[in-house]
PDB file of C-alpha atoms and ligand atoms in Angstrom:
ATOM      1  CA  UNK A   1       6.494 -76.821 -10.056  1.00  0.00           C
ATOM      2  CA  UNK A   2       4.402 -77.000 -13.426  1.00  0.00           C
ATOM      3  CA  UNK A   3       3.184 -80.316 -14.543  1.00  0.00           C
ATOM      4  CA  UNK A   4       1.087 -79.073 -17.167  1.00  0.00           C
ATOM      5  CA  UNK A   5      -1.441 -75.965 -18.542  1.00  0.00           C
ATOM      6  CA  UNK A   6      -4.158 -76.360 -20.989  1.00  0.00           C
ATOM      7  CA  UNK A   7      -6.547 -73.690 -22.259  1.00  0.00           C
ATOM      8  CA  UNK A   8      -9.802 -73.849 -24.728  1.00  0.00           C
ATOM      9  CA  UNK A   9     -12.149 -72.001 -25.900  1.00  0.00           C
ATOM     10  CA  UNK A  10     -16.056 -72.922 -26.610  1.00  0.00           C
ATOM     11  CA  UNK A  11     -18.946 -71.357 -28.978  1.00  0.00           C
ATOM     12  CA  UNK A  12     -22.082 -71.109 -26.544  1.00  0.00           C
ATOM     13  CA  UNK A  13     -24.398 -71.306 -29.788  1.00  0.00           C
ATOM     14  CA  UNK A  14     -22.310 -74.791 -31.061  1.00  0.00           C
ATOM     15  CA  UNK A  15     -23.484 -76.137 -26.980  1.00  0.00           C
ATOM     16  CA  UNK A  16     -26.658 -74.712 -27.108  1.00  0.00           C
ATOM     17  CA  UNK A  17     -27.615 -76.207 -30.968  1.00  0.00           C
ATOM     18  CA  UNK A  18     -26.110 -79.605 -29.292  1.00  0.00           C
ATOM     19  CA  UNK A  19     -28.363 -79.119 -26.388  1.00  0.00           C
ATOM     20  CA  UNK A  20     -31.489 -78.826 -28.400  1.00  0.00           C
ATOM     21  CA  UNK A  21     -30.218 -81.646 -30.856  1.00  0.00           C
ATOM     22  CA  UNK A  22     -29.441 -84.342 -28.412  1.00  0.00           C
ATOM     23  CA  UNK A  23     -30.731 -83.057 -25.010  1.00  0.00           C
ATOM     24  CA  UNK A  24     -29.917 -85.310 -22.001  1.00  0.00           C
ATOM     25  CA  UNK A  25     -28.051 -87.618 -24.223  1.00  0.00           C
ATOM     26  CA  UNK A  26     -25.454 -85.037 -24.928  1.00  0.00           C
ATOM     27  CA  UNK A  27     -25.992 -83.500 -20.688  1.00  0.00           C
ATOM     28  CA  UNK A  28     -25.523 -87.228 -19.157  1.00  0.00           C
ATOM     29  CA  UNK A  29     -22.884 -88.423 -21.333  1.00  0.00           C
ATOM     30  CA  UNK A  30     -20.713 -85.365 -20.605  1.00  0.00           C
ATOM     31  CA  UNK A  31     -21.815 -83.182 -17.463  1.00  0.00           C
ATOM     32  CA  UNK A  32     -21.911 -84.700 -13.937  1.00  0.00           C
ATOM     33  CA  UNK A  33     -24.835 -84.099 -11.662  1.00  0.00           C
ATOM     34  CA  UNK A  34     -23.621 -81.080 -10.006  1.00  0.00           C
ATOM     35  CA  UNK A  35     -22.374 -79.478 -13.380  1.00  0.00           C
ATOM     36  CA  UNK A  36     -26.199 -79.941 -14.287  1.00  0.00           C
ATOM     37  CA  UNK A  37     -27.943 -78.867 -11.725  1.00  0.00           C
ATOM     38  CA  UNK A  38     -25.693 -75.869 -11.738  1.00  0.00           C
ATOM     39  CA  UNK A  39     -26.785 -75.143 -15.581  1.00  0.00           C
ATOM     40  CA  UNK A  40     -30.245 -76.060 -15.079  1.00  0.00           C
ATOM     41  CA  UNK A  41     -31.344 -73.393 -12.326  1.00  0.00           C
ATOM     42  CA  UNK A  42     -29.593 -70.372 -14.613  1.00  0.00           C
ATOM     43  CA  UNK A  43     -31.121 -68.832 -17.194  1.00  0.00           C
ATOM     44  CA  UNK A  44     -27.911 -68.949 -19.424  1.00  0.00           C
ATOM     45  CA  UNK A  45     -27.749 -72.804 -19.335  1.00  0.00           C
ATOM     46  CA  UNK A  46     -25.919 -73.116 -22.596  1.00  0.00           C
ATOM     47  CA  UNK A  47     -23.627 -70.717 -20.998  1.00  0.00           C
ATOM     48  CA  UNK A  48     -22.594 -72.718 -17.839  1.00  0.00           C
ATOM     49  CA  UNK A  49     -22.153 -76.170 -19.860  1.00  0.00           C
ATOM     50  CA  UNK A  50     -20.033 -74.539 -22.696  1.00  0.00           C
ATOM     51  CA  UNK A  51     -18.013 -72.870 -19.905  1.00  0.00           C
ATOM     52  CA  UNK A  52     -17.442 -76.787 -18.268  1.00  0.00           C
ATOM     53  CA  UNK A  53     -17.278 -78.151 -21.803  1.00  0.00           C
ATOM     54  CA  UNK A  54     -13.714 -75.659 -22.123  1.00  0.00           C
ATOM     55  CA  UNK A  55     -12.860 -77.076 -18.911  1.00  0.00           C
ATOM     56  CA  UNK A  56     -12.786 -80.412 -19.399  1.00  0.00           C
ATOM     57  CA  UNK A  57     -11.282 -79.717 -22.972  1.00  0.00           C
ATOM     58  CA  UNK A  58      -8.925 -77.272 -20.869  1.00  0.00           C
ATOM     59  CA  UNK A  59      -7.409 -80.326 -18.196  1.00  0.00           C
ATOM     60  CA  UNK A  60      -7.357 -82.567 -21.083  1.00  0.00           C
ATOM     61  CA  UNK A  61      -4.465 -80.465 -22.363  1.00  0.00           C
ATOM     62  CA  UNK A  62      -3.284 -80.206 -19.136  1.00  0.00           C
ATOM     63  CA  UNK A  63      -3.152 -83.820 -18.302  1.00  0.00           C
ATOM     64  CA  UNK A  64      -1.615 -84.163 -21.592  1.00  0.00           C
ATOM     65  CA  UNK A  65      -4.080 -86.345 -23.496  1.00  0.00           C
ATOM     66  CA  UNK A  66      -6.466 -84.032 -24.980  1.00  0.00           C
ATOM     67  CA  UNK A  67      -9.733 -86.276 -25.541  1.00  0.00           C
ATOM     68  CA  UNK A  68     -10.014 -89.336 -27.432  1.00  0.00           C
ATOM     69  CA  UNK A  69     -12.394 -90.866 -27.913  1.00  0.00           C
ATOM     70  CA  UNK A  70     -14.251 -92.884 -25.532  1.00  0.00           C
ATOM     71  CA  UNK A  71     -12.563 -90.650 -22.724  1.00  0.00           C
ATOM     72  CA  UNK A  72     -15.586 -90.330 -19.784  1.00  0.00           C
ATOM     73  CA  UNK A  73     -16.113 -86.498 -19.646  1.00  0.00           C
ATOM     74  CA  UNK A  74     -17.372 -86.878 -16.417  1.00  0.00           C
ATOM     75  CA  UNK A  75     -14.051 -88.322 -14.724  1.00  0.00           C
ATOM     76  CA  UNK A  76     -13.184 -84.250 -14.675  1.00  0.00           C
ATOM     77  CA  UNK A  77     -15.494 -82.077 -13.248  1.00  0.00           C
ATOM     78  CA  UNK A  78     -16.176 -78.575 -12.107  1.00  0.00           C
ATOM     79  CA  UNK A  79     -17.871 -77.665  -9.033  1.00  0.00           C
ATOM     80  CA  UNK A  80     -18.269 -74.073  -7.315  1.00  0.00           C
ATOM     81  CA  UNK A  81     -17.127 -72.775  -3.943  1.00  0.00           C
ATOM     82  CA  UNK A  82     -19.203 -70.718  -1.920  1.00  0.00           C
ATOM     83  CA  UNK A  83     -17.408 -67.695  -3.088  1.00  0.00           C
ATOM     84  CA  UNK A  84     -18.418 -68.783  -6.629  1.00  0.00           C
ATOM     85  CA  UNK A  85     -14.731 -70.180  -7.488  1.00  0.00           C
ATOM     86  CA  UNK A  86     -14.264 -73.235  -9.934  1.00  0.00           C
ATOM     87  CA  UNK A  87     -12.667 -76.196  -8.767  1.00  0.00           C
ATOM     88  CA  UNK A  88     -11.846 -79.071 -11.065  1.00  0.00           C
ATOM     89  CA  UNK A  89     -11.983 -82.833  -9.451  1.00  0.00           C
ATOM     90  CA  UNK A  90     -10.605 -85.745 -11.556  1.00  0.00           C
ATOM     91  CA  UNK A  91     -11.696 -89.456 -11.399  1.00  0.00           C
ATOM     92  CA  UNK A  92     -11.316 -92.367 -12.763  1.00  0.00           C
ATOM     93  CA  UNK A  93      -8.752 -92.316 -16.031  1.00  0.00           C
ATOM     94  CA  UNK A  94      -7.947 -88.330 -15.026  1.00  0.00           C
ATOM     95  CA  UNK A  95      -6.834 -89.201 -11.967  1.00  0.00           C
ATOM     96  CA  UNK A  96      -4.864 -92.312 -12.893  1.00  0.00           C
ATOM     97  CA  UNK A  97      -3.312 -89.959 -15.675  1.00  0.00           C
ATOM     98  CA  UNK A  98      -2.983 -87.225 -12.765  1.00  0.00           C
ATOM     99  CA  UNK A  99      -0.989 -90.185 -10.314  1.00  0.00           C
ATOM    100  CA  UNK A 100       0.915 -90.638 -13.178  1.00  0.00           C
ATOM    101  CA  UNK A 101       2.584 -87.435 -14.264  1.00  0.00           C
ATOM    102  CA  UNK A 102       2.747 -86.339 -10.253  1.00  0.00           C
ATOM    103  CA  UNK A 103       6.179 -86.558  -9.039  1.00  0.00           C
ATOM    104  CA  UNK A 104       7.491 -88.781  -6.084  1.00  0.00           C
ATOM    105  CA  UNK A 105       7.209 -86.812  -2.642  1.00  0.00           C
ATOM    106  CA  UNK A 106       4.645 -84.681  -4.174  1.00  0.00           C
ATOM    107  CA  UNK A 107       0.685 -84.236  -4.681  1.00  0.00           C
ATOM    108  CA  UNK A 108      -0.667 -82.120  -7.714  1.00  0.00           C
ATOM    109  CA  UNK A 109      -3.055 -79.509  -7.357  1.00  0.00           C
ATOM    110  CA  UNK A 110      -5.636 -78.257  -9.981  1.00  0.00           C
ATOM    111  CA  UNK A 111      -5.980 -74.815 -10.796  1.00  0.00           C
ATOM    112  CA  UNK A 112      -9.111 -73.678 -12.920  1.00  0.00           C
ATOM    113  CA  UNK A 113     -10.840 -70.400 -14.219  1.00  0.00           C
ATOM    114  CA  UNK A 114     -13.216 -69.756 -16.247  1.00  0.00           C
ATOM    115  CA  UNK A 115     -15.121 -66.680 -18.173  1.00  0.00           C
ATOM    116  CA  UNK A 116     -17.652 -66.023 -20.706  1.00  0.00           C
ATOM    117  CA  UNK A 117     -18.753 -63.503 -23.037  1.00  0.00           C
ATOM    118  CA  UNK A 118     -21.296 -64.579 -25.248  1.00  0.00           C
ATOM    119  CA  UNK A 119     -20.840 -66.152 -27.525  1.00  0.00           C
ATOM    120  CA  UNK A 120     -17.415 -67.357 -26.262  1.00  0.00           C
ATOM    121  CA  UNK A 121     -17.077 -69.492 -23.082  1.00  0.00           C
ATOM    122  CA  UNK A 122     -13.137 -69.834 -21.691  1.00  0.00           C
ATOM    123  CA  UNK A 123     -11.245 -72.045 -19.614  1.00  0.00           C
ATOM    124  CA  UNK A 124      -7.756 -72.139 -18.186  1.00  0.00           C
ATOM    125  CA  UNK A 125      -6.177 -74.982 -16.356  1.00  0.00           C
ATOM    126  CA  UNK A 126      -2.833 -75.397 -14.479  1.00  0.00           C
ATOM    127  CA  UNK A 127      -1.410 -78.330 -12.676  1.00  0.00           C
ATOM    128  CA  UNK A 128       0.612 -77.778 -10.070  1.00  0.00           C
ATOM    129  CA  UNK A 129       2.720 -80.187  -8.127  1.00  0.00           C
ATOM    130  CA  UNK A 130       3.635 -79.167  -4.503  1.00  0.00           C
ATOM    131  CA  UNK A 131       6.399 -81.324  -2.126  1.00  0.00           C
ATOM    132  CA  UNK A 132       4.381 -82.844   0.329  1.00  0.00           C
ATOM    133  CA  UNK A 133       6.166 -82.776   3.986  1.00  0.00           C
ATOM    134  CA  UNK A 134       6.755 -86.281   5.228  1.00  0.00           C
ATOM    135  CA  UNK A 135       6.712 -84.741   8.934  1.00  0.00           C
ATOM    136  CA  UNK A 136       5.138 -81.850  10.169  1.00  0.00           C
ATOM    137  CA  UNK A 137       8.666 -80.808  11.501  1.00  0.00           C
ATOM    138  CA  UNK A 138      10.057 -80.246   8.425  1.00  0.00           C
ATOM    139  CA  UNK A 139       7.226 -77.741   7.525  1.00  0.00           C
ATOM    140  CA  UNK A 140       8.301 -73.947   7.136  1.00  0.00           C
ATOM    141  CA  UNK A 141       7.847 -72.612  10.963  1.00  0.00           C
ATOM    142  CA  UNK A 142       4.005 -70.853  11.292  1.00  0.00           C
ATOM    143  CA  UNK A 143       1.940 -73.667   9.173  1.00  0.00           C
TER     144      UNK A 143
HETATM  145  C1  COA B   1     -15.948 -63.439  -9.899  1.00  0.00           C
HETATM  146  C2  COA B   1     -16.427 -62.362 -10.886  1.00  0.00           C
HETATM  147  C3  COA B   1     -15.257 -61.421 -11.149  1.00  0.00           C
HETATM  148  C4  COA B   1     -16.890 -63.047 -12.186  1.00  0.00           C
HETATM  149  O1  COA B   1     -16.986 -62.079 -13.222  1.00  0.00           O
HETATM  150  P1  COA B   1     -18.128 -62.031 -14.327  1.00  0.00           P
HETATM  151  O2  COA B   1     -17.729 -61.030 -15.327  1.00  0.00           O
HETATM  152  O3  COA B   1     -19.440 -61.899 -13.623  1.00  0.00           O
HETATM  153  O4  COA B   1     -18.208 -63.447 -15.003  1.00  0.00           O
HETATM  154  P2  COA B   1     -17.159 -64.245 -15.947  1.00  0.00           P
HETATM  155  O5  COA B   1     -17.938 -64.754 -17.111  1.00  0.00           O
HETATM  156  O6  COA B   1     -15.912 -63.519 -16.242  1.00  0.00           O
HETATM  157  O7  COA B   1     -16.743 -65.461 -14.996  1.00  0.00           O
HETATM  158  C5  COA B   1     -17.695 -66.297 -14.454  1.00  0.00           C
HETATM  159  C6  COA B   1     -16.934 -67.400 -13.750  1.00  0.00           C
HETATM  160  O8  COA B   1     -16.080 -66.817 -12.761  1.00  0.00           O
HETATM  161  C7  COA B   1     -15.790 -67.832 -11.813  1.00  0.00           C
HETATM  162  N1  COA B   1     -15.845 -67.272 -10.479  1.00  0.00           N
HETATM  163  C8  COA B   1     -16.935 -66.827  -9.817  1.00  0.00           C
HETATM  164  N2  COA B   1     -16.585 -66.416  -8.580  1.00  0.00           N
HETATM  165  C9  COA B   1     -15.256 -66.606  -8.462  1.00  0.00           C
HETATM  166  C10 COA B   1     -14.320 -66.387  -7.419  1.00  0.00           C
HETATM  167  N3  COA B   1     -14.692 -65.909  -6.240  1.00  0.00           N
HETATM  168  N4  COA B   1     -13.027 -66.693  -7.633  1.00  0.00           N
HETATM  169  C11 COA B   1     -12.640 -67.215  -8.814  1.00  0.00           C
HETATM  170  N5  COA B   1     -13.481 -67.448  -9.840  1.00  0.00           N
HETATM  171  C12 COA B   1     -14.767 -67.138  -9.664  1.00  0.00           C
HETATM  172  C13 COA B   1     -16.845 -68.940 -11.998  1.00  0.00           C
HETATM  173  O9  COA B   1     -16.209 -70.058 -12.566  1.00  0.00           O
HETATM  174  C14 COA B   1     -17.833 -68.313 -12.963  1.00  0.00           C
HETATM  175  O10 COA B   1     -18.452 -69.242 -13.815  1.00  0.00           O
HETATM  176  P3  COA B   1     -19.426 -70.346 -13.179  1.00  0.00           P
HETATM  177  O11 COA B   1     -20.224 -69.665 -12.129  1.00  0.00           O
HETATM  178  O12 COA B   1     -20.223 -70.834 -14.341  1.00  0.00           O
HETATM  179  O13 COA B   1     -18.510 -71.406 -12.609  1.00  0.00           O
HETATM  180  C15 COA B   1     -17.617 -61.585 -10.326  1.00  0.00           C
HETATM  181  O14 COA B   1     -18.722 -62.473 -10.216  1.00  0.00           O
HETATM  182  C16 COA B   1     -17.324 -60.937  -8.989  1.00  0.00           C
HETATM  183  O15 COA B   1     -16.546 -60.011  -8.860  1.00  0.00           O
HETATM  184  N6  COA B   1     -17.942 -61.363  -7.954  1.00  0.00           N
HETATM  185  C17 COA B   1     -17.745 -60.717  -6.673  1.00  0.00           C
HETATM  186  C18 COA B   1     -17.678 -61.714  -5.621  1.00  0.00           C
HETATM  187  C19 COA B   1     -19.041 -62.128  -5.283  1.00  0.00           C
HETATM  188  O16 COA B   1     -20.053 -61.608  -5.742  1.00  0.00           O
HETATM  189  N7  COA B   1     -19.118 -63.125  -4.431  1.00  0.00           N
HETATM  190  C20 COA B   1     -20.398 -63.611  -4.028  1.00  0.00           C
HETATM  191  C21 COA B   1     -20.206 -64.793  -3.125  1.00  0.00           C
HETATM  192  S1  COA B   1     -19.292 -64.355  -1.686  1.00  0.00           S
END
């Protein structure tokens, strides 16, 4: 089942004039490590954060809090596959907020993508909540 969608849109020029303004202020306070180092070695930088800014903006919906402030940005973040797919991992108040709207007999899965076209960077997020099996017996036969 559904537990939630949110979707947002950011202006790469608004992340890249908040990148020159406040410079690791602004990249510490909001993007993990990974999500950094991920910007850092591309030559759109602005690019890459603004498409994790609409991600985290994006779950925020999902989770059904939006951001407030004082929310830690980094509690959800996005991190690559090899194949280049986003995945979203949620810590701290996310997750709590994540335990919360899971059902019983169930664990919630986050499903992200993202896209840009400059000067627009997109992000989509679903939650999902699938029944976890309390014995492998009663798992569909062939998993
Ligand atoms: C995935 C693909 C369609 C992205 O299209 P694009 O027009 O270049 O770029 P967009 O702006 O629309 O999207 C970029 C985002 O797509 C996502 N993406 C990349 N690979 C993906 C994949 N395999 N599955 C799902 N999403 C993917 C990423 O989130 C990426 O942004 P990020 O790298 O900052 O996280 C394109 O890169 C592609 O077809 N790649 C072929 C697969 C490939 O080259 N794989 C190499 C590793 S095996």
């Amino acid at each position: 089942m559904i537990l939630g969608i949110g979707t947002d849109l950011a202006n790469i020029e608004r992340i890249q004039r908040t990148l020159d303004r406040f410079g690791d202020r602004f990249r510490n306070r909001v993007f993990t490590e990974v999500e950094q180092r991920k910007a850092e070695h591309r030559r759109d930088a602005a690019g890459t954060y603004a498409k994790r800014w609409a991600a985290k903006e994006a779950c925020s919906k999902a989770l059904g809090t939006g951001l407030r402030m004082g929310i830690a940005w980094k509690d959800m973040a996005v991190s690559n596959l090899r194949t280049g797919q986003p995945v979203m991992h949620v810590t701290g108040w996310a997750a709590e907020r994540l335990r919360k709207m899971t059902p019983p007999g169930h664990e919630a899965v986050i499903h992200v993508t993202l896209t840009d076209d400059h000067p627009w960077a997109q992000a989509f997020v679903l939650i999902e909540a699938r029944p976890v099996a309390a014995n492998p017996a009663d798992l569909p036969a062939g998993t």
